[in-house]
Tab-separated table of C-alpha atoms in Angstrom:
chain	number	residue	atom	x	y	z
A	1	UNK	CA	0.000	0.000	0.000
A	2	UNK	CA	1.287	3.319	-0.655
A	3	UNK	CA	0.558	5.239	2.502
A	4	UNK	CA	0.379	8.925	1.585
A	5	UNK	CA	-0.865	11.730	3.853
A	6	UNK	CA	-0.807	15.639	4.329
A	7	UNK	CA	-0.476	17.924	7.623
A	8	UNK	CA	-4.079	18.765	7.884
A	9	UNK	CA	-5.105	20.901	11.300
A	10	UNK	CA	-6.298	19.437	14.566
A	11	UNK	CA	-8.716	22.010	15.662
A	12	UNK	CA	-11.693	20.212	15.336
A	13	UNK	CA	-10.577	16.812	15.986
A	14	UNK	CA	-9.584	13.381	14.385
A	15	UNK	CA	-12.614	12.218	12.782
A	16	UNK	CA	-12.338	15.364	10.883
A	17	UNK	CA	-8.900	14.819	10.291
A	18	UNK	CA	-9.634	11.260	9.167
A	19	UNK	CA	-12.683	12.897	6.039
A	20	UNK	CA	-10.866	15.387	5.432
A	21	UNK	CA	-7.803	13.497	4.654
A	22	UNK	CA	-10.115	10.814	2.512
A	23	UNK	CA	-11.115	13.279	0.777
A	24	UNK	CA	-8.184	14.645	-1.058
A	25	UNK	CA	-6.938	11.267	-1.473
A	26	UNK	CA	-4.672	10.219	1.611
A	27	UNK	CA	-4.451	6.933	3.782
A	28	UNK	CA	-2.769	8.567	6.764
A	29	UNK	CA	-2.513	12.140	8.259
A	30	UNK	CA	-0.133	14.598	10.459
A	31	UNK	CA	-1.235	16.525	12.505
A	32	UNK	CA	-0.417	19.303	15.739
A	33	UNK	CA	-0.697	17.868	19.407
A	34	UNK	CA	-1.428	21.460	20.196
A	35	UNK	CA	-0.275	24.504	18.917
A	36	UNK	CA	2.706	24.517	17.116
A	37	UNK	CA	3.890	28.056	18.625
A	38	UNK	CA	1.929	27.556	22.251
A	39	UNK	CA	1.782	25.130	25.199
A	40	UNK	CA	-1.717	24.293	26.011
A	41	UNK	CA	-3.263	21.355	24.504
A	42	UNK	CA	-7.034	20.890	23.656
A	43	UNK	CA	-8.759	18.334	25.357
A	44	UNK	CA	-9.176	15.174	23.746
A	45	UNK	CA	-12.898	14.052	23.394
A	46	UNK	CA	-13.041	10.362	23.745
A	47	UNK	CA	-16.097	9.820	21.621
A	48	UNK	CA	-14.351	11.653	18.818
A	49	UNK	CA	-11.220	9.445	19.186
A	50	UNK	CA	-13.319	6.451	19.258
A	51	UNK	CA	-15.278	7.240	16.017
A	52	UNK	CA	-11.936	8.028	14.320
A	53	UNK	CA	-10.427	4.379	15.684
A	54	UNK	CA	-13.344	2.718	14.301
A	55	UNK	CA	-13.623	4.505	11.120
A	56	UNK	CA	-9.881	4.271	10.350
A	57	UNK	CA	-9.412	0.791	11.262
A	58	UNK	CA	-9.061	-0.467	7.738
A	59	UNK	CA	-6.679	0.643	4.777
A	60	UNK	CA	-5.462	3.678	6.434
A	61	UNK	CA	-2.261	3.801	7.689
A	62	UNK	CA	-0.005	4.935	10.783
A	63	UNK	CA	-0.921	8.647	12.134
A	64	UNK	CA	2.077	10.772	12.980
A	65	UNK	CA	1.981	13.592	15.654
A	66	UNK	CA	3.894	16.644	15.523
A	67	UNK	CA	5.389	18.031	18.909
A	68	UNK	CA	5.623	22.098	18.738
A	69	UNK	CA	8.323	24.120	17.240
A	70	UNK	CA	8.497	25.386	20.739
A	71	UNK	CA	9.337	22.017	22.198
A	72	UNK	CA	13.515	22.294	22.770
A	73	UNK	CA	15.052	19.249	24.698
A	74	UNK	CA	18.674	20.873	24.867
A	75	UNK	CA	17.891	24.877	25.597
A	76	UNK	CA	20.211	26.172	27.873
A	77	UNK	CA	17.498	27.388	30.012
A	78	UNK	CA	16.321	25.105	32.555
A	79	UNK	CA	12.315	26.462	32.171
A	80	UNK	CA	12.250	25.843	28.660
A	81	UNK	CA	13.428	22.028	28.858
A	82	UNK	CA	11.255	21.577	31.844
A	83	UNK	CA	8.045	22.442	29.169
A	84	UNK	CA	9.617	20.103	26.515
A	85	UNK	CA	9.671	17.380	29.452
A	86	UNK	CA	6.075	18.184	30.401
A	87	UNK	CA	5.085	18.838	26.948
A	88	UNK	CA	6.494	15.595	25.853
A	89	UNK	CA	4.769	13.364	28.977
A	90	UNK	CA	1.196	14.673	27.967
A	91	UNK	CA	1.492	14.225	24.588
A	92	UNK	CA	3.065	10.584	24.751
A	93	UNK	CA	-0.211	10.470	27.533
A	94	UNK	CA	-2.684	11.900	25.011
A	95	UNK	CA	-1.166	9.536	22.070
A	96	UNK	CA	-2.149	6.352	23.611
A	97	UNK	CA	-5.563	6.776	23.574
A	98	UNK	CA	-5.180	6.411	19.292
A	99	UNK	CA	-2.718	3.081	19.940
A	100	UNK	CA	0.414	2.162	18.012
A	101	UNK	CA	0.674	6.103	16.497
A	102	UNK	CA	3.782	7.718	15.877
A	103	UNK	CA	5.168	11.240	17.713
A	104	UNK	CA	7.860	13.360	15.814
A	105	UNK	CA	9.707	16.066	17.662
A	106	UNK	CA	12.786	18.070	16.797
A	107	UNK	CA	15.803	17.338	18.623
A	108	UNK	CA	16.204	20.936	19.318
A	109	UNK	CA	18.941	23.765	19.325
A	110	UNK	CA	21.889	23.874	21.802
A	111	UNK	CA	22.472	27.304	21.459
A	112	UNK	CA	25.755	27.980	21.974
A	113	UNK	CA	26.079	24.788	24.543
A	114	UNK	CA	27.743	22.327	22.136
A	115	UNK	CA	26.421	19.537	20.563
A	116	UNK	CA	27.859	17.336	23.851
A	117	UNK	CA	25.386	18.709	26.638
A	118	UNK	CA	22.585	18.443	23.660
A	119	UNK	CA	23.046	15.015	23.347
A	120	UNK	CA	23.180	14.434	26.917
A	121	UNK	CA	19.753	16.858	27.622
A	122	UNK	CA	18.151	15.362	24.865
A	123	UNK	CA	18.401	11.797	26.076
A	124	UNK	CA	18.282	12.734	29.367
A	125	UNK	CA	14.571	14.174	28.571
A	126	UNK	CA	13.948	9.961	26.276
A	127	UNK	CA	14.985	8.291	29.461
A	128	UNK	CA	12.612	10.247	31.848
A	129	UNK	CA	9.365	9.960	29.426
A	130	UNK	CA	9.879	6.375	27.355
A	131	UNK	CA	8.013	3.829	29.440
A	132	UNK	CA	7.906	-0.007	28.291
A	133	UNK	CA	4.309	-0.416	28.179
A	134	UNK	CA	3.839	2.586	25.717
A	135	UNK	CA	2.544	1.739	22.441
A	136	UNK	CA	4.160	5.067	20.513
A	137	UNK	CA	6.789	5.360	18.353
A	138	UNK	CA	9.126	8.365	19.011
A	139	UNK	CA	10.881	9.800	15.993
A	140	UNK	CA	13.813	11.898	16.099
A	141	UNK	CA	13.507	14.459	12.902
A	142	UNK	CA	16.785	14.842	10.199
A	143	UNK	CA	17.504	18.407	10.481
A	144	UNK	CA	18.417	21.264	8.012
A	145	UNK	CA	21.116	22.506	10.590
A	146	UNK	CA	20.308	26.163	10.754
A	147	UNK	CA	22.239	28.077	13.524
A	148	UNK	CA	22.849	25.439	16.496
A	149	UNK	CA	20.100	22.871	15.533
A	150	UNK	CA	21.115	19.280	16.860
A	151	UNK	CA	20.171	16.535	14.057
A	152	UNK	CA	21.325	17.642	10.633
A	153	UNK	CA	23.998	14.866	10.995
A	154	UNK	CA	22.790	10.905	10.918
A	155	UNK	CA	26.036	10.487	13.475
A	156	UNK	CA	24.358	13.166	16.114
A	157	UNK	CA	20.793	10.851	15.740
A	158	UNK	CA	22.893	7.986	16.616
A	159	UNK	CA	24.557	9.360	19.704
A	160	UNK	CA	21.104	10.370	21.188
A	161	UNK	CA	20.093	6.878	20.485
A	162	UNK	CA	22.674	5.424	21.776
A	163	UNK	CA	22.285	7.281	25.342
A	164	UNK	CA	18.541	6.345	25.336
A	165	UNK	CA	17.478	3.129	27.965
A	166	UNK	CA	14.905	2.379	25.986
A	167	UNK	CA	15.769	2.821	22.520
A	168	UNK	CA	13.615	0.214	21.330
A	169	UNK	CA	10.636	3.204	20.919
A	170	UNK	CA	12.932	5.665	19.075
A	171	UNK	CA	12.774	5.753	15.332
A	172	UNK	CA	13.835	8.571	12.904
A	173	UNK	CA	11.317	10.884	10.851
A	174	UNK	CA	13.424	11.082	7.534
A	175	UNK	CA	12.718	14.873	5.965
A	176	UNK	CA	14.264	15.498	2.516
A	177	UNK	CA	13.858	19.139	2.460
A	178	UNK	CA	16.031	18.633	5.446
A	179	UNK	CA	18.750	16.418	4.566
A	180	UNK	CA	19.498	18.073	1.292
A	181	UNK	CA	19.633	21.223	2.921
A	182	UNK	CA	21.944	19.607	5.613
A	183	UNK	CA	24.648	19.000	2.644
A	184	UNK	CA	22.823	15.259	1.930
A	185	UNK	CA	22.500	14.602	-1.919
A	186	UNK	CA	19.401	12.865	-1.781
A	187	UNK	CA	19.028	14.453	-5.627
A	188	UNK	CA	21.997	12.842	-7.366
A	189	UNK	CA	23.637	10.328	-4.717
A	190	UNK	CA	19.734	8.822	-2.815
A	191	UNK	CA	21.590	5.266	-2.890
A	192	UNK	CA	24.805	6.906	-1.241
A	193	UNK	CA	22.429	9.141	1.379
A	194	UNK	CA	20.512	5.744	2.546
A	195	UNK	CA	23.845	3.365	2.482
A	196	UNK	CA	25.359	6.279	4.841
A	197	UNK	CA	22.307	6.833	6.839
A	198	UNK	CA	22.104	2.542	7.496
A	199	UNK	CA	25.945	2.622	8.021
A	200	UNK	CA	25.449	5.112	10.803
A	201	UNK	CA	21.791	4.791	12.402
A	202	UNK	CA	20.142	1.787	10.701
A	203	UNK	CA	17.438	1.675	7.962
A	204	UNK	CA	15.781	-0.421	10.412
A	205	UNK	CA	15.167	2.619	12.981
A	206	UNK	CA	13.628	4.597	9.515
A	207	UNK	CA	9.946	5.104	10.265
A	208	UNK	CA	8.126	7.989	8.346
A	209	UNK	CA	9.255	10.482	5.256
A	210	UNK	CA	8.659	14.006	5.635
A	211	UNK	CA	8.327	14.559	1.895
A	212	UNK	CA	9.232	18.472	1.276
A	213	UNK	CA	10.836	19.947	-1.876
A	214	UNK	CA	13.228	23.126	-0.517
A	215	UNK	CA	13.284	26.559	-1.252
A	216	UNK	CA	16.755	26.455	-0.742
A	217	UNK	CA	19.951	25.225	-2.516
A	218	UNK	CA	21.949	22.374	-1.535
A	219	UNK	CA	23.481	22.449	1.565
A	220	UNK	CA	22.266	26.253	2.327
A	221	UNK	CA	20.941	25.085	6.275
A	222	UNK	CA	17.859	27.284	5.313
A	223	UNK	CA	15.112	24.984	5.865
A	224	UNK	CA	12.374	26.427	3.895
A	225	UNK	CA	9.849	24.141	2.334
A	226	UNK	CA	8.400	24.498	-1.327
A	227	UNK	CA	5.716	22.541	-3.317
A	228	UNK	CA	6.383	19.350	-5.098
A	229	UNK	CA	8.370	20.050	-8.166
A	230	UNK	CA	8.877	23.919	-7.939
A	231	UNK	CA	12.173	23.609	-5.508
A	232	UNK	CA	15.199	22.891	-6.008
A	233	UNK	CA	14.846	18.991	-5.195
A	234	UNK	CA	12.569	18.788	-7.988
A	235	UNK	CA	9.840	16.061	-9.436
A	236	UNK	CA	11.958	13.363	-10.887
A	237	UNK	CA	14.423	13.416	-7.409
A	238	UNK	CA	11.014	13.309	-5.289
A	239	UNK	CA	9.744	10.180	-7.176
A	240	UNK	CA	12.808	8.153	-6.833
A	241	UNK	CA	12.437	8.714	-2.715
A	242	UNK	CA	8.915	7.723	-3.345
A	243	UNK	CA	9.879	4.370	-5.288
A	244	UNK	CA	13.114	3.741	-3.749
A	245	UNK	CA	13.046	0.023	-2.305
A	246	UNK	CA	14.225	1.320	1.058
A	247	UNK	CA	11.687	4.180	1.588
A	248	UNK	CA	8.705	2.602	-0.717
A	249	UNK	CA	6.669	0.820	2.333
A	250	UNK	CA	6.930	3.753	5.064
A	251	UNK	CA	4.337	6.479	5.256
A	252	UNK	CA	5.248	9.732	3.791
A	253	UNK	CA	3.516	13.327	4.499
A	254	UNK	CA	3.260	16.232	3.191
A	255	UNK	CA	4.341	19.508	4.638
A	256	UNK	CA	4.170	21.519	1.465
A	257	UNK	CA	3.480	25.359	1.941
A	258	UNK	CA	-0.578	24.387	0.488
A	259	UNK	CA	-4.283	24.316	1.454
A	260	UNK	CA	-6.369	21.486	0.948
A	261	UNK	CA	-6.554	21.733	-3.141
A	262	UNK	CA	-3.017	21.796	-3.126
A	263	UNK	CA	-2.488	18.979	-1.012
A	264	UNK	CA	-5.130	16.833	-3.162
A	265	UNK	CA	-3.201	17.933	-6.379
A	266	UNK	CA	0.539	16.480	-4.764
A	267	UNK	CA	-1.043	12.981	-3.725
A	268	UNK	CA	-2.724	12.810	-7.067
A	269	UNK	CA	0.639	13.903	-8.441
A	270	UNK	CA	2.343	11.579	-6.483
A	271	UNK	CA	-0.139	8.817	-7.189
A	272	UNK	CA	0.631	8.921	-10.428
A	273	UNK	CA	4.610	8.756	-10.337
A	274	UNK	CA	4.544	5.711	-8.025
A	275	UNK	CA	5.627	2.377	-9.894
């Protein structure tokens, strides 16, 4: 099955989610625990989440949450990790209720504390919410690397995996708006990307594709997303990542700069480039 979704918004719930994302043509969905630039979270209504767990049961694939941009495991103040710790609990928390979904977060930016103490913040904020009994996946995002963001290299992925007790729940949310921006070829070398990404963290541990053209150049660290085809990553790079034998089974999502239209007119797009 070729699991294909878009970021669609939250607000009024998943069984909204789950039409709306039918209707343009998707089998899975992203979405916002809570505000992307807030704290608070809306509270889930169980007869909502019920409806969507019934409804979605069969030929629609994994769900992947989206932690807030404002969610940083290794700030260098002590306030701000203490909301990504609290932020991360009740979202984990919230995420059970839809079973066996996925949560993607940002590793985060060190800002000017080295990429050491991140890794050691980061997993230090894994150990204290990872539980066994939890049935979510936790992805760790590849990263464009603008100013001091932790992630845009598959070796600093690893080391926060590595540190992590239970690393059995960790996975890795692969974003190719990201990686190319990182200094990745994913347009001329996507054999050599994935051969150095399983050398160093494991193809096994790849879980979702965030599937973004750029706005950017290779290697520019910008991390600005463009439509399908009209960035610099381009149509023909986009469907090899879509067909590759590595990536073809996982879920990818959209996080195009689109509305709804636009979003139907990529899967349909997409749709018709898979082989």
């Amino acid at each position: 099955m070729f699991t294909v979704g878009a970021h669609l918004s939250a607000s009024k719930g998943y069984v909204h989610m789950y039409d709306e994302a039918v209707s343009i043509g998707a089998n899975t969905f992203q979405f916002f625990t809570r505000n992307p630039r807030g704290g608070k979270a809306k509270a889930l209504d169980e007869n909502d989440v019920s409806l969507f767990l019934e409804k979605s049961k069969n030929n629609f694939g994994t769900i992947l949450a989206h932690a807030p941009y404002t969610l940083n495991a290794c700030s260098a103040d002590e306030k701000i990790r203490n909301f990504a710790l609290i932020t991360m609990e009740d979202d984990i928390k919230r995420l059970e209720k839809t079973p066996y979904s996925m949560y993607n977060f940002h590793p985060g930016s060190h800002v000017g504390q080295g990429i050491d103490v991140a890794v050691d913040q980061i997993s230090q904020l894994l150990n204290s919410v990872l539980y066994p009994e939890m049935t979510t996946t936790v992805l760790l995002e590849t990263m464009a690397g603008k100013g001091s963001e932790v992630g845009s290299r598959f070796e600093e992925i690893r080391r926060i995996i590595d540190a992590v007790e239970l690393s059995e729940k960790l996975g890795v949310c692969f974003d190719t708006c990201h990686v190319y921006d990182a200094g990745y070829d994913v347009v001329q070398n996507l054999d050599g990307v994935l051969e150095e990404f399983d050398r160093v963290i494991g193809l096994s541990r790849l879980k979702a594709v965030h599937l973004n053209d750029s706005k950017n150049p290779f290697a520019s660290h910008k991390d600005r997303h463009e439509k399908i085809g009209e960035g610099s990553l381009g149509v023909e790079a986009l469907a090899r990542v879509i067909n590759h034998p590595a990536l073809r089974n996982l879920p990818f999502f959209l996080e195009t700069p689109n509305d709804i239209q636009g979003y139907a007119e990529e899967i349909s797009l997409l749709k018709s480039l898979r082989k």
